[in-house]
């Protein structure tokens, strides 16, 4: 069924995300996502600070 195919595809994507996270030294994809979100916030804050100068 179509729903089964989407579920398999979603699980495959989740598995791939876990592999990438492990490759880059994270324990899980969610840990890598949190780190990435924080890094993006810091980058945007730096850009905003440079614009104010």
PDB file with one MODEL, atoms N, CA, C and O in Angstrom:
MODEL        1
ATOM      1  N   UNK A   1       0.830  -1.186   0.000  1.00  0.00           N
ATOM      2  CA  UNK A   1       0.000   0.000   0.000  1.00  0.00           C
ATOM      3  C   UNK A   1       0.878   1.255   0.000  1.00  0.00           C
ATOM      4  O   UNK A   1       2.059   1.215   0.345  1.00  0.00           O
ATOM      5  N   UNK A   2       0.276   2.336  -0.388  1.00  0.00           N
ATOM      6  CA  UNK A   2       0.995   3.605  -0.460  1.00  0.00           C
ATOM      7  C   UNK A   2       1.456   4.046   0.932  1.00  0.00           C
ATOM      8  O   UNK A   2       2.577   4.532   1.083  1.00  0.00           O
ATOM      9  N   UNK A   3       0.613   3.884   1.937  1.00  0.00           N
ATOM     10  CA  UNK A   3       0.989   4.281   3.299  1.00  0.00           C
ATOM     11  C   UNK A   3       2.194   3.485   3.788  1.00  0.00           C
ATOM     12  O   UNK A   3       3.060   4.028   4.474  1.00  0.00           O
ATOM     13  N   UNK A   4       2.255   2.212   3.441  1.00  0.00           N
ATOM     14  CA  UNK A   4       3.388   1.382   3.835  1.00  0.00           C
ATOM     15  C   UNK A   4       4.675   1.878   3.185  1.00  0.00           C
ATOM     16  O   UNK A   4       5.732   1.874   3.815  1.00  0.00           O
ATOM     17  N   UNK A   5       4.588   2.302   1.937  1.00  0.00           N
ATOM     18  CA  UNK A   5       5.761   2.809   1.232  1.00  0.00           C
ATOM     19  C   UNK A   5       6.271   4.088   1.895  1.00  0.00           C
ATOM     20  O   UNK A   5       7.480   4.266   2.051  1.00  0.00           O
ATOM     21  N   UNK A   6       5.360   4.978   2.285  1.00  0.00           N
ATOM     22  CA  UNK A   6       5.767   6.216   2.955  1.00  0.00           C
ATOM     23  C   UNK A   6       6.412   5.909   4.303  1.00  0.00           C
ATOM     24  O   UNK A   6       7.395   6.545   4.683  1.00  0.00           O
ATOM     25  N   UNK A   7       5.870   4.950   5.016  1.00  0.00           N
ATOM     26  CA  UNK A   7       6.423   4.586   6.315  1.00  0.00           C
ATOM     27  C   UNK A   7       7.829   4.025   6.150  1.00  0.00           C
ATOM     28  O   UNK A   7       8.723   4.358   6.928  1.00  0.00           O
ATOM     29  N   UNK A   8       8.031   3.185   5.156  1.00  0.00           N
ATOM     30  CA  UNK A   8       9.361   2.621   4.890  1.00  0.00           C
ATOM     31  C   UNK A   8      10.334   3.725   4.496  1.00  0.00           C
ATOM     32  O   UNK A   8      11.485   3.730   4.932  1.00  0.00           O
ATOM     33  N   UNK A   9       9.869   4.657   3.671  1.00  0.00           N
ATOM     34  CA  UNK A   9      10.714   5.768   3.236  1.00  0.00           C
ATOM     35  C   UNK A   9      11.084   6.664   4.426  1.00  0.00           C
ATOM     36  O   UNK A   9      12.232   7.086   4.561  1.00  0.00           O
ATOM     37  N   UNK A  10      10.099   6.947   5.285  1.00  0.00           N
ATOM     38  CA  UNK A  10      10.356   7.762   6.470  1.00  0.00           C
ATOM     39  C   UNK A  10      11.344   7.074   7.402  1.00  0.00           C
ATOM     40  O   UNK A  10      12.231   7.724   7.956  1.00  0.00           O
ATOM     41  N   UNK A  11      11.197   5.772   7.578  1.00  0.00           N
ATOM     42  CA  UNK A  11      12.109   5.033   8.445  1.00  0.00           C
ATOM     43  C   UNK A  11      13.504   5.015   7.843  1.00  0.00           C
ATOM     44  O   UNK A  11      14.498   5.108   8.563  1.00  0.00           O
ATOM     45  N   UNK A  12      13.577   4.895   6.532  1.00  0.00           N
ATOM     46  CA  UNK A  12      14.875   4.931   5.865  1.00  0.00           C
ATOM     47  C   UNK A  12      15.563   6.272   6.060  1.00  0.00           C
ATOM     48  O   UNK A  12      16.770   6.328   6.292  1.00  0.00           O
ATOM     49  N   UNK A  13      14.799   7.344   5.967  1.00  0.00           N
ATOM     50  CA  UNK A  13      15.364   8.683   6.175  1.00  0.00           C
ATOM     51  C   UNK A  13      15.830   8.846   7.617  1.00  0.00           C
ATOM     52  O   UNK A  13      16.884   9.432   7.864  1.00  0.00           O
ATOM     53  N   UNK A  14      15.061   8.335   8.566  1.00  0.00           N
ATOM     54  CA  UNK A  14      15.448   8.418   9.975  1.00  0.00           C
ATOM     55  C   UNK A  14      16.721   7.604  10.234  1.00  0.00           C
ATOM     56  O   UNK A  14      17.604   8.038  10.974  1.00  0.00           O
ATOM     57  N   UNK A  15      16.802   6.443   9.630  1.00  0.00           N
ATOM     58  CA  UNK A  15      17.999   5.621   9.784  1.00  0.00           C
ATOM     59  C   UNK A  15      19.221   6.316   9.190  1.00  0.00           C
ATOM     60  O   UNK A  15      20.308   6.274   9.767  1.00  0.00           O
ATOM     61  N   UNK A  16      19.037   6.958   8.033  1.00  0.00           N
ATOM     62  CA  UNK A  16      20.135   7.674   7.388  1.00  0.00           C
ATOM     63  C   UNK A  16      20.595   8.846   8.265  1.00  0.00           C
ATOM     64  O   UNK A  16      21.792   9.104   8.390  1.00  0.00           O
ATOM     65  N   UNK A  17      19.639   9.547   8.865  1.00  0.00           N
ATOM     66  CA  UNK A  17      19.987  10.667   9.741  1.00  0.00           C
ATOM     67  C   UNK A  17      20.792  10.181  10.943  1.00  0.00           C
ATOM     68  O   UNK A  17      21.744  10.841  11.359  1.00  0.00           O
ATOM     69  N   UNK A  18      20.419   9.043  11.497  1.00  0.00           N
ATOM     70  CA  UNK A  18      21.168   8.481  12.628  1.00  0.00           C
ATOM     71  C   UNK A  18      22.589   8.111  12.206  1.00  0.00           C
ATOM     72  O   UNK A  18      23.543   8.340  12.951  1.00  0.00           O
ATOM     73  N   UNK A  19      22.726   7.541  11.014  1.00  0.00           N
ATOM     74  CA  UNK A  19      24.061   7.182  10.526  1.00  0.00           C
ATOM     75  C   UNK A  19      24.937   8.418  10.354  1.00  0.00           C
ATOM     76  O   UNK A  19      26.104   8.413  10.747  1.00  0.00           O
ATOM     77  N   UNK A  20      24.378   9.478   9.766  1.00  0.00           N
ATOM     78  CA  UNK A  20      25.142  10.720   9.594  1.00  0.00           C
ATOM     79  C   UNK A  20      25.556  11.279  10.947  1.00  0.00           C
ATOM     80  O   UNK A  20      26.699  11.700  11.128  1.00  0.00           O
ATOM     81  N   UNK A  21      24.623  11.283  11.897  1.00  0.00           N
ATOM     82  CA  UNK A  21      24.928  11.809  13.226  1.00  0.00           C
ATOM     83  C   UNK A  21      26.061  11.007  13.863  1.00  0.00           C
ATOM     84  O   UNK A  21      26.993  11.585  14.423  1.00  0.00           O
ATOM     85  N   UNK A  22      25.985   9.709  13.781  1.00  0.00           N
ATOM     86  CA  UNK A  22      27.043   8.861  14.351  1.00  0.00           C
ATOM     87  C   UNK A  22      28.372   9.099  13.648  1.00  0.00           C
ATOM     88  O   UNK A  22      29.420   9.124  14.293  1.00  0.00           O
ATOM     89  N   UNK A  23      28.337   9.272  12.351  1.00  0.00           N
ATOM     90  CA  UNK A  23      29.556   9.517  11.580  1.00  0.00           C
ATOM     91  C   UNK A  23      30.253  10.783  12.059  1.00  0.00           C
ATOM     92  O   UNK A  23      31.480  10.833  12.135  1.00  0.00           O
ATOM     93  N   UNK A  24      29.460  11.809  12.382  1.00  0.00           N
ATOM     94  CA  UNK A  24      30.030  13.079  12.825  1.00  0.00           C
ATOM     95  C   UNK A  24      30.239  13.161  14.328  1.00  0.00           C
ATOM     96  O   UNK A  24      30.538  14.234  14.853  1.00  0.00           O
ATOM     97  N   UNK A  25      30.087  12.047  15.025  1.00  0.00           N
ATOM     98  CA  UNK A  25      30.420  11.987  16.443  1.00  0.00           C
ATOM     99  C   UNK A  25      29.295  12.294  17.406  1.00  0.00           C
ATOM    100  O   UNK A  25      29.542  12.459  18.601  1.00  0.00           O
ATOM    101  N   UNK A  26      28.084  12.375  16.931  1.00  0.00           N
ATOM    102  CA  UNK A  26      26.939  12.609  17.812  1.00  0.00           C
ATOM    103  C   UNK A  26      26.329  11.273  18.206  1.00  0.00           C
ATOM    104  O   UNK A  26      26.466  10.278  17.495  1.00  0.00           O
ATOM    105  N   UNK A  27      25.651  11.267  19.357  1.00  0.00           N
ATOM    106  CA  UNK A  27      25.000  10.036  19.807  1.00  0.00           C
ATOM    107  C   UNK A  27      23.715   9.751  19.040  1.00  0.00           C
ATOM    108  O   UNK A  27      23.323   8.594  18.883  1.00  0.00           O
ATOM    109  N   UNK A  28      23.063  10.802  18.566  1.00  0.00           N
ATOM    110  CA  UNK A  28      21.799  10.615  17.850  1.00  0.00           C
ATOM    111  C   UNK A  28      21.548  11.782  16.904  1.00  0.00           C
ATOM    112  O   UNK A  28      22.205  12.821  16.981  1.00  0.00           O
ATOM    113  N   UNK A  29      20.593  11.588  16.021  1.00  0.00           N
ATOM    114  CA  UNK A  29      20.229  12.649  15.085  1.00  0.00           C
ATOM    115  C   UNK A  29      19.616  13.832  15.829  1.00  0.00           C
ATOM    116  O   UNK A  29      19.826  14.981  15.438  1.00  0.00           O
ATOM    117  N   UNK A  30      18.868  13.569  16.887  1.00  0.00           N
ATOM    118  CA  UNK A  30      18.260  14.680  17.626  1.00  0.00           C
ATOM    119  C   UNK A  30      19.326  15.523  18.327  1.00  0.00           C
ATOM    120  O   UNK A  30      19.185  16.742  18.421  1.00  0.00           O
ATOM    121  N   UNK A  31      20.385  14.890  18.816  1.00  0.00           N
ATOM    122  CA  UNK A  31      21.488  15.639  19.420  1.00  0.00           C
ATOM    123  C   UNK A  31      22.164  16.522  18.365  1.00  0.00           C
ATOM    124  O   UNK A  31      22.480  17.681  18.635  1.00  0.00           O
ATOM    125  N   UNK A  32      22.381  15.979  17.177  1.00  0.00           N
ATOM    126  CA  UNK A  32      22.998  16.749  16.107  1.00  0.00           C
ATOM    127  C   UNK A  32      22.097  17.919  15.710  1.00  0.00           C
ATOM    128  O   UNK A  32      22.593  19.015  15.448  1.00  0.00           O
ATOM    129  N   UNK A  33      20.790  17.702  15.663  1.00  0.00           N
ATOM    130  CA  UNK A  33      19.837  18.759  15.320  1.00  0.00           C
ATOM    131  C   UNK A  33      19.883  19.881  16.347  1.00  0.00           C
ATOM    132  O   UNK A  33      19.876  21.055  15.978  1.00  0.00           O
ATOM    133  N   UNK A  34      19.930  19.536  17.637  1.00  0.00           N
ATOM    134  CA  UNK A  34      20.017  20.556  18.687  1.00  0.00           C
ATOM    135  C   UNK A  34      21.297  21.362  18.540  1.00  0.00           C
ATOM    136  O   UNK A  34      21.279  22.587  18.661  1.00  0.00           O
ATOM    137  N   UNK A  35      22.403  20.685  18.282  1.00  0.00           N
ATOM    138  CA  UNK A  35      23.681  21.370  18.103  1.00  0.00           C
ATOM    139  C   UNK A  35      23.607  22.305  16.898  1.00  0.00           C
ATOM    140  O   UNK A  35      24.067  23.445  16.964  1.00  0.00           O
ATOM    141  N   UNK A  36      23.028  21.823  15.800  1.00  0.00           N
ATOM    142  CA  UNK A  36      22.905  22.618  14.586  1.00  0.00           C
ATOM    143  C   UNK A  36      22.029  23.848  14.813  1.00  0.00           C
ATOM    144  O   UNK A  36      22.356  24.938  14.346  1.00  0.00           O
ATOM    145  N   UNK A  37      20.923  23.677  15.526  1.00  0.00           N
ATOM    146  CA  UNK A  37      20.044  24.808  15.818  1.00  0.00           C
ATOM    147  C   UNK A  37      20.767  25.866  16.639  1.00  0.00           C
ATOM    148  O   UNK A  37      20.642  27.060  16.364  1.00  0.00           O
ATOM    149  N   UNK A  38      21.521  25.435  17.643  1.00  0.00           N
ATOM    150  CA  UNK A  38      22.270  26.372  18.475  1.00  0.00           C
ATOM    151  C   UNK A  38      23.353  27.084  17.659  1.00  0.00           C
ATOM    152  O   UNK A  38      23.546  28.291  17.805  1.00  0.00           O
ATOM    153  N   UNK A  39      24.043  26.355  16.820  1.00  0.00           N
ATOM    154  CA  UNK A  39      25.082  26.953  15.978  1.00  0.00           C
ATOM    155  C   UNK A  39      24.470  27.992  15.041  1.00  0.00           C
ATOM    156  O   UNK A  39      25.075  29.038  14.803  1.00  0.00           O
ATOM    157  N   UNK A  40      23.293  27.722  14.512  1.00  0.00           N
ATOM    158  CA  UNK A  40      22.631  28.675  13.621  1.00  0.00           C
ATOM    159  C   UNK A  40      22.217  29.929  14.394  1.00  0.00           C
ATOM    160  O   UNK A  40      22.367  31.040  13.886  1.00  0.00           O
ATOM    161  N   UNK A  41      21.702  29.769  15.608  1.00  0.00           N
ATOM    162  CA  UNK A  41      21.344  30.934  16.414  1.00  0.00           C
ATOM    163  C   UNK A  41      22.569  31.805  16.684  1.00  0.00           C
ATOM    164  O   UNK A  41      22.498  33.031  16.604  1.00  0.00           O
ATOM    165  N   UNK A  42      23.686  31.164  17.004  1.00  0.00           N
ATOM    166  CA  UNK A  42      24.915  31.913  17.265  1.00  0.00           C
ATOM    167  C   UNK A  42      25.401  32.628  16.005  1.00  0.00           C
ATOM    168  O   UNK A  42      25.857  33.769  16.073  1.00  0.00           O
ATOM    169  N   UNK A  43      25.305  31.964  14.869  1.00  0.00           N
ATOM    170  CA  UNK A  43      25.732  32.578  13.608  1.00  0.00           C
ATOM    171  C   UNK A  43      24.885  33.802  13.287  1.00  0.00           C
ATOM    172  O   UNK A  43      25.413  34.840  12.890  1.00  0.00           O
ATOM    173  N   UNK A  44      23.563  33.680  13.461  1.00  0.00           N
ATOM    174  CA  UNK A  44      22.679  34.798  13.184  1.00  0.00           C
ATOM    175  C   UNK A  44      22.911  35.949  14.163  1.00  0.00           C
ATOM    176  O   UNK A  44      22.831  37.114  13.773  1.00  0.00           O
ATOM    177  N   UNK A  45      23.195  35.639  15.420  1.00  0.00           N
ATOM    178  CA  UNK A  45      23.499  36.687  16.404  1.00  0.00           C
ATOM    179  C   UNK A  45      24.774  37.413  16.028  1.00  0.00           C
ATOM    180  O   UNK A  45      24.853  38.635  16.155  1.00  0.00           O
ATOM    181  N   UNK A  46      25.781  36.671  15.562  1.00  0.00           N
ATOM    182  CA  UNK A  46      27.033  37.299  15.111  1.00  0.00           C
ATOM    183  C   UNK A  46      26.780  38.218  13.920  1.00  0.00           C
ATOM    184  O   UNK A  46      27.319  39.323  13.863  1.00  0.00           O
ATOM    185  N   UNK A  47      25.975  37.772  12.981  1.00  0.00           N
ATOM    186  CA  UNK A  47      25.656  38.602  11.819  1.00  0.00           C
ATOM    187  C   UNK A  47      24.927  39.878  12.237  1.00  0.00           C
ATOM    188  O   UNK A  47      25.220  40.961  11.730  1.00  0.00           O
ATOM    189  N   UNK A  48      23.980  39.747  13.161  1.00  0.00           N
ATOM    190  CA  UNK A  48      23.235  40.909  13.621  1.00  0.00           C
ATOM    191  C   UNK A  48      24.158  41.881  14.335  1.00  0.00           C
ATOM    192  O   UNK A  48      24.016  43.095  14.184  1.00  0.00           O
ATOM    193  N   UNK A  49      25.105  41.361  15.113  1.00  0.00           N
ATOM    194  CA  UNK A  49      26.070  42.215  15.801  1.00  0.00           C
ATOM    195  C   UNK A  49      26.978  42.942  14.846  1.00  0.00           C
ATOM    196  O   UNK A  49      27.307  44.105  15.079  1.00  0.00           O
ATOM    197  N   UNK A  50      27.391  42.301  13.786  1.00  0.00           N
ATOM    198  CA  UNK A  50      28.273  42.922  12.786  1.00  0.00           C
ATOM    199  C   UNK A  50      27.524  44.000  12.009  1.00  0.00           C
ATOM    200  O   UNK A  50      28.107  45.012  11.622  1.00  0.00           O
ATOM    201  N   UNK A  51      26.247  43.782  11.786  1.00  0.00           N
ATOM    202  CA  UNK A  51      25.446  44.756  11.055  1.00  0.00           C
ATOM    203  C   UNK A  51      25.273  46.033  11.878  1.00  0.00           C
ATOM    204  O   UNK A  51      25.202  47.128  11.319  1.00  0.00           O
ATOM    205  N   UNK A  52      25.206  45.896  13.205  1.00  0.00           N
ATOM    206  CA  UNK A  52      25.023  47.046  14.086  1.00  0.00           C
ATOM    207  C   UNK A  52      26.291  47.873  14.221  1.00  0.00           C
ATOM    208  O   UNK A  52      26.226  49.039  14.613  1.00  0.00           O
ATOM    209  N   UNK A  53      27.424  47.303  13.908  1.00  0.00           N
ATOM    210  CA  UNK A  53      28.700  48.011  14.082  1.00  0.00           C
ATOM    211  C   UNK A  53      28.903  49.088  13.038  1.00  0.00           C
ATOM    212  O   UNK A  53      29.927  49.772  13.049  1.00  0.00           O
TER     213      UNK A  53
ENDMDL
END
